[in-house]
Coordinates of C-alpha atoms in Angstrom, one line a residue:
Chain G
M30 CA 23.5 -7.9 -6.4
N31 CA 23.1 -11.3 -4.9
T32 CA 26.7 -12.3 -4.4
T33 CA 26.1 -15.7 -3.0
P34 CA 24.4 -18.5 -4.9
M35 CA 22.2 -19.4 -1.9
M36 CA 19.0 -17.5 -1.3
Y37 CA 17.7 -17.0 2.3
I38 CA 14.5 -15.9 3.8
D39 CA 14.4 -14.4 7.3
P40 CA 10.8 -15.1 8.3
H41 CA 10.9 -13.4 11.6
I42 CA 12.8 -10.1 11.9
H43 CA 11.8 -6.7 13.2
M44 CA 13.2 -4.4 10.5
S45 CA 11.5 -1.3 11.9
S46 CA 14.3 -1.4 14.6
R47 CA 17.1 -1.8 12.1
T48 CA 18.9 0.6 9.8
T49 CA 19.1 0.7 6.0
D50 CA 22.7 -0.4 6.3
D51 CA 21.4 -3.7 7.6
Y52 CA 19.2 -4.1 4.5
Q53 CA 22.3 -3.7 2.3
N54 CA 24.3 -6.3 4.3
M55 CA 21.3 -8.7 4.3
R56 CA 20.9 -8.4 0.6
D57 CA 24.6 -8.9 0.0
S58 CA 24.4 -12.0 2.2
G59 CA 21.7 -13.5 0.0
I60 CA 18.5 -12.6 2.0
V61 CA 15.8 -12.1 -0.6
A62 CA 12.7 -11.8 1.6
V63 CA 11.8 -11.0 5.2
I64 CA 8.7 -11.3 7.3
E65 CA 8.2 -8.7 10.0
P66 CA 5.8 -9.8 12.7
A67 CA 4.0 -7.0 14.6
F68 CA 5.8 -6.6 17.9
W69 CA 6.0 -4.3 20.9
F70 CA 8.3 -1.3 21.3
G71 CA 10.3 -2.3 24.3
Q72 CA 8.1 0.0 26.3
P73 CA 4.4 -0.2 26.4
R74 CA 2.3 1.8 23.9
T75 CA -0.2 4.1 25.7
S76 CA -2.8 4.6 23.0
V77 CA -4.3 2.9 20.1
G78 CA -2.9 5.5 17.8
S79 CA 0.6 4.2 18.3
F80 CA -0.6 0.8 17.2
Q81 CA -2.3 2.2 14.1
D82 CA 0.8 4.1 13.0
Y83 CA 2.9 1.1 13.6
F84 CA 0.7 -1.2 11.6
S85 CA 0.5 1.3 8.8
S86 CA 4.3 1.5 8.7
L87 CA 4.6 -2.3 8.5
V88 CA 2.4 -2.4 5.4
G89 CA 3.6 1.0 4.0
W90 CA 7.0 2.7 4.6
E91 CA 8.9 -0.4 5.8
R92 CA 7.9 -2.4 2.8
F93 CA 8.9 0.4 0.5
R94 CA 12.2 0.8 2.2
A95 CA 13.0 -2.9 1.9
A96 CA 12.1 -2.9 -1.8
Q97 CA 14.5 0.0 -2.4
F98 CA 17.2 -2.3 -1.3
G99 CA 16.2 -5.4 -3.2
I100 CA 14.4 -7.2 -0.4
K101 CA 10.7 -8.3 -0.4
H102 CA 9.0 -7.4 2.9
Y103 CA 6.0 -9.1 4.3
C104 CA 4.5 -8.8 7.7
T105 CA 2.1 -10.3 10.2
I106 CA -0.4 -8.3 12.2
G107 CA -1.5 -8.9 15.7
L108 CA -1.6 -7.8 19.4
N109 CA 1.4 -9.1 21.2
S110 CA 1.0 -11.0 24.4
K111 CA 2.7 -8.4 26.7
E112 CA 0.4 -5.7 25.6
A113 CA -2.7 -7.9 25.9
N114 CA -2.4 -7.2 29.6
N115 CA -3.6 -3.6 29.2
E116 CA -7.2 -4.6 28.6
L117 CA -8.6 -1.2 27.8
L118 CA -6.0 -0.8 25.1
A119 CA -6.2 -4.4 23.9
E120 CA -10.0 -3.9 23.2
Q121 CA -9.2 -1.0 20.9
V122 CA -6.4 -2.9 19.1
M123 CA -8.8 -5.8 18.5
E124 CA -11.1 -3.4 16.7
L125 CA -8.2 -2.2 14.6
L126 CA -7.1 -5.7 13.5
P127 CA -9.8 -6.2 10.8
L128 CA -8.6 -3.0 9.1
Y129 CA -5.1 -4.4 8.8
A130 CA -5.2 -8.2 8.8
C131 CA -6.1 -8.7 5.2
K132 CA -4.0 -6.0 3.6
E133 CA -1.6 -7.1 0.8
G134 CA 1.5 -8.8 1.9
V135 CA 0.1 -9.6 5.4
V136 CA 1.0 -13.3 5.7
A137 CA -0.4 -14.2 9.1
I138 CA -1.9 -13.1 12.4
G139 CA 1.1 -12.8 14.7
E140 CA 3.1 -12.8 16.7
I141 CA 0.6 -13.8 19.3
G142 CA 0.6 -16.2 22.2
Y143 CA 1.7 -16.0 25.8
D144 CA 4.3 -14.1 27.9
D145 CA 3.2 -14.4 31.5
M146 CA 0.3 -16.7 30.7
T147 CA -2.2 -14.3 32.4
P148 CA -6.0 -14.6 31.9
Q149 CA -5.8 -11.4 29.7
E150 CA -3.2 -12.9 27.5
D151 CA -5.3 -16.0 27.2
K152 CA -8.4 -14.0 26.3
Y153 CA -6.7 -12.0 23.5
F154 CA -4.8 -15.0 22.2
R155 CA -8.1 -16.8 21.7
L156 CA -9.9 -13.9 20.2
Q157 CA -7.1 -13.5 17.6
L158 CA -7.2 -17.2 16.8
E159 CA -10.9 -16.8 16.2
L160 CA -10.1 -13.9 13.9
A161 CA -7.6 -16.0 12.0
R162 CA -10.1 -18.8 11.6
E163 CA -12.8 -16.4 10.3
L164 CA -10.5 -14.8 7.9
D165 CA -8.8 -18.1 6.9
M166 CA -5.4 -16.8 7.9
L167 CA -2.2 -18.4 9.1
V168 CA -1.0 -17.8 12.7
M169 CA 2.5 -17.2 14.1
I170 CA 2.9 -18.1 17.7
H171 CA 5.4 -16.4 20.1
T172 CA 6.2 -19.0 22.8
P173 CA 7.0 -17.6 26.2
H174 CA 10.6 -17.1 27.5
R175 CA 9.6 -18.4 30.9
N176 CA 7.8 -21.7 31.5
K177 CA 8.4 -22.3 27.8
K178 CA 7.8 -26.0 27.6
A179 CA 4.3 -25.8 29.2
G180 CA 3.6 -22.5 27.4
T181 CA 4.4 -24.1 24.1
S182 CA 2.2 -27.1 24.7
H183 CA -0.7 -25.0 25.9
S184 CA -0.4 -22.6 22.9
M185 CA -0.8 -25.6 20.6
D186 CA -3.7 -27.0 22.7
V187 CA -5.6 -23.7 22.4
C188 CA -5.0 -23.6 18.6
I189 CA -6.5 -27.1 18.2
E190 CA -9.4 -26.1 20.5
H191 CA -10.2 -23.2 18.2
G192 CA -10.2 -25.4 15.2
L193 CA -7.0 -24.3 13.5
D194 CA -5.1 -26.7 11.3
P195 CA -1.6 -27.2 12.7
S196 CA -0.1 -26.9 9.1
K197 CA -1.3 -23.3 9.2
V198 CA 0.3 -22.4 12.5
I199 CA 4.0 -21.5 12.8
V200 CA 5.3 -22.0 16.4
D201 CA 8.3 -19.8 16.9
H202 CA 11.2 -19.5 19.5
N203 CA 11.5 -23.2 20.0
N204 CA 14.4 -25.0 21.7
E205 CA 15.7 -28.5 22.2
E206 CA 12.9 -29.1 24.8
T207 CA 10.0 -28.1 22.7
V208 CA 10.9 -29.2 19.2
Q209 CA 9.8 -32.8 19.4
E210 CA 6.2 -32.1 20.5
V211 CA 5.8 -29.3 18.0
L212 CA 6.8 -31.5 15.1
D213 CA 4.9 -34.6 16.4
R214 CA 1.7 -32.5 16.5
G215 CA 2.1 -31.3 12.9
F216 CA 2.9 -27.7 13.5
W217 CA 5.8 -25.7 11.9
A218 CA 8.7 -25.4 14.3
A219 CA 10.7 -22.1 14.0
F220 CA 13.9 -21.3 15.8
T221 CA 15.2 -17.9 16.6
I222 CA 19.0 -17.4 16.5
Y223 CA 19.3 -14.7 19.2
P224 CA 22.2 -14.3 21.7
N225 CA 21.6 -15.6 25.2
T226 CA 17.8 -15.6 25.4
K227 CA 16.9 -18.0 22.5
M228 CA 18.9 -20.3 20.2
G229 CA 22.6 -20.3 19.4
N230 CA 24.1 -21.1 16.0
A231 CA 25.9 -24.2 17.1
R232 CA 22.9 -25.6 19.0
M233 CA 20.8 -25.0 15.8
V234 CA 23.2 -27.1 13.8
E235 CA 22.7 -30.0 16.2
V236 CA 18.9 -29.6 16.1
V237 CA 19.0 -30.0 12.3
R238 CA 21.4 -32.9 12.6
Q239 CA 19.0 -34.7 15.0
Y240 CA 15.6 -33.8 13.6
G241 CA 16.4 -33.3 9.9
C242 CA 14.8 -30.5 7.9
D243 CA 11.1 -31.3 7.8
R244 CA 9.0 -28.3 9.0
I245 CA 12.0 -26.7 10.7
I246 CA 12.6 -23.0 10.1
V247 CA 15.5 -20.7 11.1
D248 CA 15.0 -17.0 11.8
S249 CA 16.7 -14.1 13.6
S250 CA 14.0 -12.0 15.3
A251 CA 16.7 -9.3 15.1
D252 CA 15.2 -6.1 16.8
W253 CA 16.3 -3.2 19.0
G254 CA 18.2 -5.7 21.3
V255 CA 21.7 -7.0 20.8
S256 CA 20.9 -9.2 17.8
D257 CA 22.1 -10.1 14.3
P258 CA 20.1 -9.5 11.1
L259 CA 22.5 -11.9 9.4
A260 CA 21.8 -14.7 11.8
V261 CA 20.1 -16.9 9.1
P262 CA 22.9 -16.8 6.5
K263 CA 25.5 -17.1 9.3
T264 CA 23.8 -20.2 10.7
A265 CA 23.6 -21.7 7.2
H266 CA 27.4 -21.2 6.8
L267 CA 28.0 -22.9 10.1
M268 CA 25.8 -25.8 9.1
R269 CA 27.8 -26.1 5.9
E270 CA 31.1 -26.1 7.8
R271 CA 29.8 -28.7 10.2
G272 CA 28.6 -31.1 7.5
I273 CA 24.9 -30.6 7.2
I274 CA 23.9 -31.5 3.7
E275 CA 23.0 -28.6 1.4
A276 CA 19.5 -29.7 0.7
H277 CA 18.7 -29.6 4.5
I278 CA 20.3 -26.1 4.8
R279 CA 18.2 -24.9 1.9
A280 CA 15.1 -26.3 3.5
V281 CA 15.5 -24.7 6.9
C282 CA 16.9 -21.4 5.7
Y283 CA 14.7 -20.8 2.7
E284 CA 12.2 -23.4 1.4
N285 CA 10.3 -24.2 4.6
A286 CA 9.5 -20.6 5.4
L287 CA 8.3 -20.2 1.8
A288 CA 6.2 -23.3 2.0
A289 CA 4.6 -22.3 5.3
Y290 CA 3.9 -18.7 4.5
S291 CA 3.0 -19.2 0.8
Q292 CA -0.2 -20.8 2.1
S293 CA -1.4 -17.3 2.8
G294 CA -1.4 -16.6 -1.0
Q295 CA 0.5 -13.4 -0.2
M296 CA 4.0 -14.6 -0.7
Q297 CA 5.6 -16.6 -3.6
E298 CA 9.0 -17.2 -5.0
S299 CA 8.2 -15.3 -8.2
D300 CA 7.9 -12.1 -6.0
W301 CA 11.7 -12.0 -5.9
L302 CA 12.7 -14.2 -8.8
N303 CA 10.6 -12.4 -11.4
P304 CA 9.5 -9.2 -9.8
S305 CA 6.3 -8.0 -11.4
P306 CA 6.6 -5.0 -13.7
I307 CA 6.4 -1.8 -11.8
D308 CA 2.9 -1.1 -10.7
Q309 CA 2.5 2.5 -9.9
R310 CA -0.6 1.8 -7.9
Q311 CA 1.5 -0.1 -5.4
L312 CA 4.4 2.2 -4.9
F313 CA 5.5 5.0 -2.7
S314 CA 7.0 7.5 -4.9
G315 CA 8.1 11.1 -4.5
N316 CA 9.0 10.3 -0.9
S317 CA 12.1 11.2 1.0
V318 CA 14.2 8.7 -0.9
L319 CA 12.9 9.6 -4.3
R320 CA 12.0 13.1 -5.3
G321 CA 10.0 13.0 -8.4
Q322 CA 12.2 10.3 -10.0
K323 CA 10.6 7.3 -11.6
P324 CA 10.1 4.8 -8.7
V325 CA 12.7 2.1 -8.6
I326 CA 11.8 -1.1 -6.8
E327 CA 14.6 -3.4 -7.7
S328 CA 17.8 -1.5 -7.2
P329 CA 19.9 -3.1 -4.5
T330 CA 22.9 -1.0 -5.3
R331 CA 24.9 0.8 -2.6
E332 CA 24.5 4.2 -4.1
Y333 CA 21.7 5.2 -1.9
A334 CA 23.8 5.3 1.2
L335 CA 27.1 6.6 -0.1
I336 CA 28.8 8.6 2.6
E337 CA 30.7 11.3 0.7
Chain S
M28 CA -25.1 21.1 -6.6
V29 CA -26.4 17.5 -6.9
F30 CA -30.0 16.8 -6.0
A31 CA -30.6 13.9 -3.8
S32 CA -32.9 12.0 -6.1
Y33 CA -30.5 12.4 -9.0
L34 CA -27.7 11.2 -6.8
E35 CA -29.6 8.1 -5.7
K36 CA -30.5 7.2 -9.3
T37 CA -26.9 7.6 -10.5
T38 CA -25.4 5.8 -7.6
I39 CA -27.6 2.8 -8.2
S40 CA -26.5 2.8 -11.8
A41 CA -22.8 3.0 -11.0
N42 CA -23.4 0.1 -8.6
E43 CA -25.0 -2.0 -11.2
L44 CA -22.4 -1.2 -13.8
L45 CA -19.5 -2.2 -11.4
H46 CA -21.4 -5.4 -10.6
N47 CA -21.9 -6.3 -14.2
W48 CA -18.3 -5.6 -15.2
L49 CA -17.0 -7.8 -12.3
K50 CA -19.5 -10.6 -13.2
Q51 CA -17.9 -10.9 -16.5
R52 CA -14.3 -10.8 -15.2
L53 CA -14.2 -12.7 -11.9
N54 CA -14.2 -16.4 -11.4
S55 CA -17.2 -17.9 -9.7
Q56 CA -15.4 -18.3 -6.3
A57 CA -14.3 -14.6 -6.2
L58 CA -17.7 -13.5 -7.3
T59 CA -19.5 -15.6 -4.7
W60 CA -17.2 -14.2 -2.0
L61 CA -17.8 -10.6 -3.2
E62 CA -21.6 -10.9 -3.3
Q63 CA -21.7 -12.6 0.1
K64 CA -19.7 -9.7 1.6
I65 CA -21.9 -7.1 -0.1
E66 CA -25.0 -8.7 1.5
Q67 CA -23.2 -8.9 4.9
I68 CA -22.1 -5.2 4.7
K69 CA -25.6 -4.1 3.7
T70 CA -27.1 -5.6 6.8
A71 CA -24.3 -5.6 9.2
V72 CA -24.7 -4.0 12.6
N73 CA -21.0 -3.3 13.0
T74 CA -18.5 -2.4 10.4
L75 CA -15.8 -5.0 11.1
V76 CA -16.9 -7.2 8.2
F77 CA -16.5 -4.3 5.9
F78 CA -13.1 -3.4 7.2
S79 CA -11.6 -6.9 6.7
A80 CA -13.4 -7.5 3.4
F81 CA -12.3 -4.2 2.0
S82 CA -8.6 -5.1 2.6
A83 CA -9.0 -8.7 1.5
V84 CA -10.4 -7.9 -1.9
P85 CA -7.2 -8.6 -4.0
R86 CA -6.8 -11.9 -2.3
Y87 CA -9.9 -13.1 -4.1
T88 CA -10.1 -11.0 -7.2
G89 CA -6.4 -10.6 -8.2
K90 CA -5.3 -7.3 -9.6
N91 CA -5.8 -7.4 -13.3
D92 CA -6.7 -4.3 -15.2
L93 CA -10.4 -4.0 -15.7
Q94 CA -9.9 -3.2 -19.4
L95 CA -13.3 -1.8 -20.1
T96 CA -14.6 -1.7 -23.6
K97 CA -15.5 1.5 -25.3
T98 CA -19.2 0.7 -24.8
E99 CA -18.7 0.0 -21.1
L100 CA -16.8 3.3 -20.7
E101 CA -19.7 5.2 -22.4
A102 CA -22.1 3.5 -20.0
A103 CA -20.0 4.7 -17.1
C104 CA -20.0 8.3 -18.5
S105 CA -23.8 8.3 -18.9
A106 CA -24.4 6.8 -15.5
R107 CA -22.3 9.5 -13.9
T108 CA -21.1 12.6 -15.7
G109 CA -17.3 12.6 -15.9
W110 CA -16.9 9.1 -14.6
F111 CA -14.2 7.5 -16.8
P112 CA -12.7 4.4 -15.1
S113 CA -10.5 3.6 -18.1
H114 CA -7.5 2.7 -15.9
W115 CA -9.2 0.9 -13.1
S116 CA -8.3 -2.6 -12.0
V117 CA -10.7 -5.4 -10.9
D118 CA -9.7 -5.1 -7.2
Q119 CA -10.3 -1.4 -7.3
A120 CA -13.8 -1.9 -8.8
A121 CA -14.6 -4.6 -6.3
R122 CA -13.4 -2.4 -3.3
I123 CA -15.6 0.4 -4.5
L124 CA -18.6 -1.9 -4.8
L125 CA -18.1 -2.8 -1.2
V126 CA -17.9 0.9 -0.3
L127 CA -21.2 1.4 -2.2
A128 CA -22.8 -1.4 -0.2
L129 CA -22.3 0.5 3.1
P130 CA -25.6 1.6 4.7
Q131 CA -25.9 5.3 3.9
D132 CA -28.9 6.6 5.8
N133 CA -27.0 7.4 9.0
E134 CA -24.7 10.1 7.6
Q135 CA -22.5 10.4 10.7
K136 CA -21.9 6.6 10.9
Y137 CA -21.3 6.4 7.1
L138 CA -18.7 9.2 7.2
E139 CA -17.0 7.8 10.3
T140 CA -16.7 4.4 8.7
L141 CA -15.1 5.7 5.6
E142 CA -12.8 8.0 7.6
R143 CA -11.5 5.0 9.5
V144 CA -10.8 3.1 6.3
F145 CA -9.0 6.2 4.8
T146 CA -6.8 6.6 7.9
A147 CA -5.7 2.9 7.9
A148 CA -5.4 2.5 4.1
D149 CA -2.4 1.2 2.3
V150 CA -1.4 2.5 -1.2
G151 CA -3.7 0.3 -3.2
E152 CA -6.7 1.0 -0.9
L153 CA -6.1 4.7 -1.0
V154 CA -6.1 4.7 -4.8
A155 CA -9.4 2.9 -4.8
L156 CA -11.0 5.2 -2.2
Y157 CA -9.9 8.4 -3.9
Q158 CA -11.0 7.2 -7.3
A159 CA -14.4 6.5 -5.7
L160 CA -14.9 10.0 -4.4
P161 CA -17.4 11.0 -7.2
L162 CA -19.5 8.0 -6.4
L163 CA -19.8 8.5 -2.7
R164 CA -22.9 9.6 -0.9
Y165 CA -22.6 13.1 0.8
P166 CA -19.8 14.0 -1.6
E167 CA -19.5 17.5 -0.3
K168 CA -18.3 16.1 3.0
F169 CA -15.1 14.7 1.5
R170 CA -13.6 18.1 0.5
N171 CA -10.9 18.0 3.2
R172 CA -10.2 14.4 2.6
A173 CA -9.7 15.1 -1.1
A174 CA -7.3 18.0 -0.2
E175 CA -5.5 15.6 2.0
G176 CA -5.1 13.2 -0.9
V177 CA -3.6 16.0 -2.9
R178 CA -1.0 16.4 -0.2
S179 CA 0.1 12.8 -0.4
N180 CA 3.7 12.1 -1.2
M181 CA 2.7 9.0 -3.1
T182 CA 2.3 9.9 -6.8
A183 CA -0.1 7.0 -7.3
V184 CA -2.4 8.4 -4.6
F185 CA -2.1 12.0 -5.8
N186 CA -3.0 10.9 -9.3
A187 CA -6.0 9.0 -8.1
V188 CA -7.5 12.3 -6.8
A189 CA -6.2 14.5 -9.6
L190 CA -6.4 12.6 -12.8
G191 CA -9.5 11.1 -14.5
N192 CA -11.6 12.1 -11.5
S193 CA -14.5 14.4 -11.6
Y194 CA -14.5 15.2 -7.9
P195 CA -11.9 18.0 -7.7
A196 CA -13.5 20.2 -10.3
Q197 CA -16.9 19.8 -8.8
Y198 CA -16.1 20.1 -5.1
L199 CA -12.6 21.5 -4.3
G200 CA -12.3 25.1 -3.3
D201 CA -10.0 27.4 -5.3
L202 CA -7.1 27.1 -2.9
A203 CA -7.1 23.3 -3.0
W204 CA -7.8 23.2 -6.7
N205 CA -4.9 25.5 -7.5
Q206 CA -2.5 23.5 -5.3
M207 CA -3.6 20.4 -7.1
V208 CA -2.9 21.7 -10.6
L209 CA 0.5 23.1 -9.5
K210 CA 1.4 19.9 -7.8
A211 CA 0.5 17.9 -10.9
L212 CA 3.2 19.9 -12.7
F213 CA 5.6 19.2 -9.9
V214 CA 5.2 15.5 -9.9
G215 CA 5.1 15.3 -13.7
S216 CA 1.5 14.3 -14.1
P217 CA -0.2 15.4 -17.4
L218 CA -2.6 18.3 -16.9
H219 CA -4.9 17.2 -19.7
L220 CA -6.0 14.3 -17.6
I221 CA -7.4 16.6 -15.0
Q222 CA -11.2 16.9 -15.5
G223 CA -12.7 20.4 -15.7
L224 CA -9.2 21.9 -16.2
D225 CA -10.3 24.7 -18.5
Q226 CA -13.5 25.5 -16.6
R227 CA -11.7 25.9 -13.3
A228 CA -8.8 28.1 -14.7
N229 CA -8.5 31.3 -12.8
P230 CA -6.3 34.4 -12.6
E231 CA -4.7 33.4 -9.2
L232 CA -3.7 30.0 -10.7
A233 CA -2.2 31.7 -13.7
R234 CA -0.1 33.9 -11.5
M235 CA 1.1 30.8 -9.5
L236 CA 2.0 29.0 -12.7
V237 CA 3.9 31.9 -14.1
D238 CA 5.9 32.2 -10.9
Y239 CA 6.6 28.5 -11.1
A240 CA 7.8 28.9 -14.7
H241 CA 10.2 31.6 -13.6
E242 CA 11.6 29.4 -10.9
R243 CA 12.1 26.6 -13.4
W244 CA 13.8 28.9 -15.9
A245 CA 16.0 30.4 -13.2
A246 CA 17.2 26.8 -12.4
K247 CA 17.8 26.2 -16.1
R248 CA 15.0 23.6 -16.2
T249 CA 12.2 23.2 -18.8
V250 CA 8.6 24.0 -18.2
S251 CA 5.7 21.7 -19.3
P252 CA 4.1 23.5 -22.3
E253 CA 0.7 22.5 -20.8
L254 CA 1.3 25.1 -18.2
W255 CA 0.4 27.9 -20.6
R256 CA -3.1 26.4 -21.1
L257 CA -4.1 27.9 -17.8
V258 CA -2.3 31.2 -18.4
G259 CA -3.3 32.6 -21.8
R260 CA -6.8 33.8 -21.0
F261 CA -5.6 35.6 -17.9
A262 CA -2.3 37.0 -19.2
D263 CA -1.4 40.6 -18.6
N264 CA 1.4 42.3 -20.4
A265 CA 4.1 40.8 -18.1
M266 CA 2.8 37.3 -18.7
L267 CA 2.6 38.0 -22.4
A268 CA 6.3 38.7 -22.2
D269 CA 6.8 35.2 -20.7
L270 CA 4.7 33.7 -23.4
E271 CA 6.9 35.5 -25.9
R272 CA 9.9 33.9 -24.3
A273 CA 8.2 30.5 -24.5
I274 CA 7.3 30.7 -28.1
Q275 CA 10.9 31.3 -29.0
D276 CA 11.8 27.9 -27.5
P277 CA 13.5 25.7 -30.2
D278 CA 11.3 22.8 -29.1
P279 CA 8.2 22.8 -31.4
V280 CA 6.0 21.5 -28.7
Q281 CA 7.0 24.3 -26.3
Q282 CA 6.4 26.7 -29.2
A283 CA 3.0 25.3 -30.0
G284 CA 1.9 25.5 -26.3
A285 CA 2.9 29.1 -26.0
A286 CA 1.3 29.9 -29.4
I287 CA -2.1 28.5 -28.4
A288 CA -2.0 30.4 -25.1
I289 CA -1.2 33.6 -27.0
A290 CA -4.1 33.0 -29.3
E291 CA -6.4 32.7 -26.3
C292 CA -5.1 36.0 -24.7
P293 CA -7.6 38.8 -25.0
L294 CA -4.9 41.6 -25.1
P295 CA -4.6 43.2 -28.6
A296 CA -0.8 42.9 -28.2
A297 CA -1.2 39.2 -28.1
Q298 CA -2.6 39.0 -31.6
T299 CA 0.2 41.3 -32.9
L300 CA 2.7 38.9 -31.3
L301 CA 1.1 35.8 -32.8
A302 CA 1.0 37.4 -36.3
R303 CA 4.8 37.3 -36.2
Y304 CA 4.5 33.5 -36.4
P305 CA 2.1 33.2 -39.4
N306 CA 2.5 29.5 -39.9
I307 CA 1.5 28.6 -36.4
Q308 CA -1.2 31.3 -36.4
A309 CA -2.7 29.7 -39.5
E310 CA -2.7 26.2 -37.9
I311 CA -4.5 27.6 -34.9
Q312 CA -7.0 29.5 -36.9
A313 CA -7.7 26.4 -39.1
G314 CA -8.3 24.4 -35.9
H315 CA -5.4 22.1 -36.5
L316 CA -3.4 23.1 -33.5
T317 CA -5.4 22.9 -30.3
W318 CA -4.7 21.8 -26.7
K319 CA -6.3 18.5 -27.6
S320 CA -4.1 18.0 -30.6
L321 CA -1.0 18.9 -28.7
I322 CA 0.5 15.5 -27.5
I323 CA 2.3 15.9 -24.3
S324 CA 3.9 12.9 -22.9

């Protein structure tokens, strides 16, 4: 059950790396929906088959697992910048993308962008922007850890060059140095609450205090690293404690993500407020969680993981 | 076996029917998109446009039920024997229309393209693809694929192969066919929706089903009375003893299922057994109690 009155969306979190226990805690903390951007494994994939199975799990098993615990799961599909540097493999992944980009619940092409800003990264970033344009899709940009300010500017330049509308591009992993330009140019500015490498809670509070809530989005990116899948609700609590008004908290921790990604037509509030009647054509059933029982999609109870 | 000329004629009809149904149900924007994609797929050098369009279909069409009228269903059945898309949705119909638009002359390329779509498909796409099996060109090449669909752990996907689909009865080998029927019982899918059920009944399947009934009984579980539909004609004395046990069930539906099976059994002892239940026997002889009349939820 949703025990807090506030609803949250974590629009950037790598649930494949997390346990079911996390889903339970997230649901208990008020998270109703997540977006899982296609990501890398921490080690490079060596064949296109690994990409295919990963993409299939994002639109298949992971979505089902989330639903079992009362959370709506969406994803973005893309070739990440690090792996764009393996050109042989990158070519094959590019051929795979049209098979996955338009599947149900895929809200954007992402996360794509730059890591080292190599020519290969540039090539595949551009090719994927072209794909997004052809398929009329949103884009989620991963901005680089190093040389971030220049990398962020350049990412936006390239988007404009390829004819993308800034209102259809979410630029993620921003910090105090990049936020002004991203907002000025009309893009969505997302912030990742992630220890040490990205944003911190307290800094995020100050960003909202300074820039308000227009087009600002908070997420966790929680993955296989030391990270917190409750970063969004925890940041909201801190904002509340430090006097940010409720309407702004609601905007940056829920409404803006919904407004940005609902442009895809694949995500709307009714998905979790009034879940559609069970549609057996859309369910995994008879799988390792359920054995022949009627499929349940809205049962966020703790019974599934009782340790007895 | 299906002759090529016959196949071509019927495939074109199925194509036209799907197109007409969608014309009446889609808004003009969705229809324009679909028709544009069909043209691109027909003439495309590479298959990328097919891949993305196939996935994107519900973004344009929505997912309402197709809700075909009785006349439309009859047209389907006459275009293609056994084709009965009563439970299809508009996105499924549109996806299949895109599949039918694929160039078919290069057999290898056609099969490779569909195999790629199958291996990358999500649940909704798999359901559409498996339902389309009887409409595909080179249908005999999809035997392994259909058997794979039967192995799915997603009930919706399994049902797309097994229920309301003429492909399994026509093309599956006995091994895969028998597995499919047995699995339908396992996942609680009604057997009467399997096309060609009675025609493909066989002694080996009867043995498997009776073994299954024994397992269920040992675990103090019930057995679907539909199971006996595939047993009666092949029952030996031991199986007849099982039917005798089943007809003693207090549940009238269980009783009725066993009784019809006993009536179908060629052994003389079967008729003697049935005579001990004169009321049911009379119902069967009068044609009031049949597999069709037996409502199994």
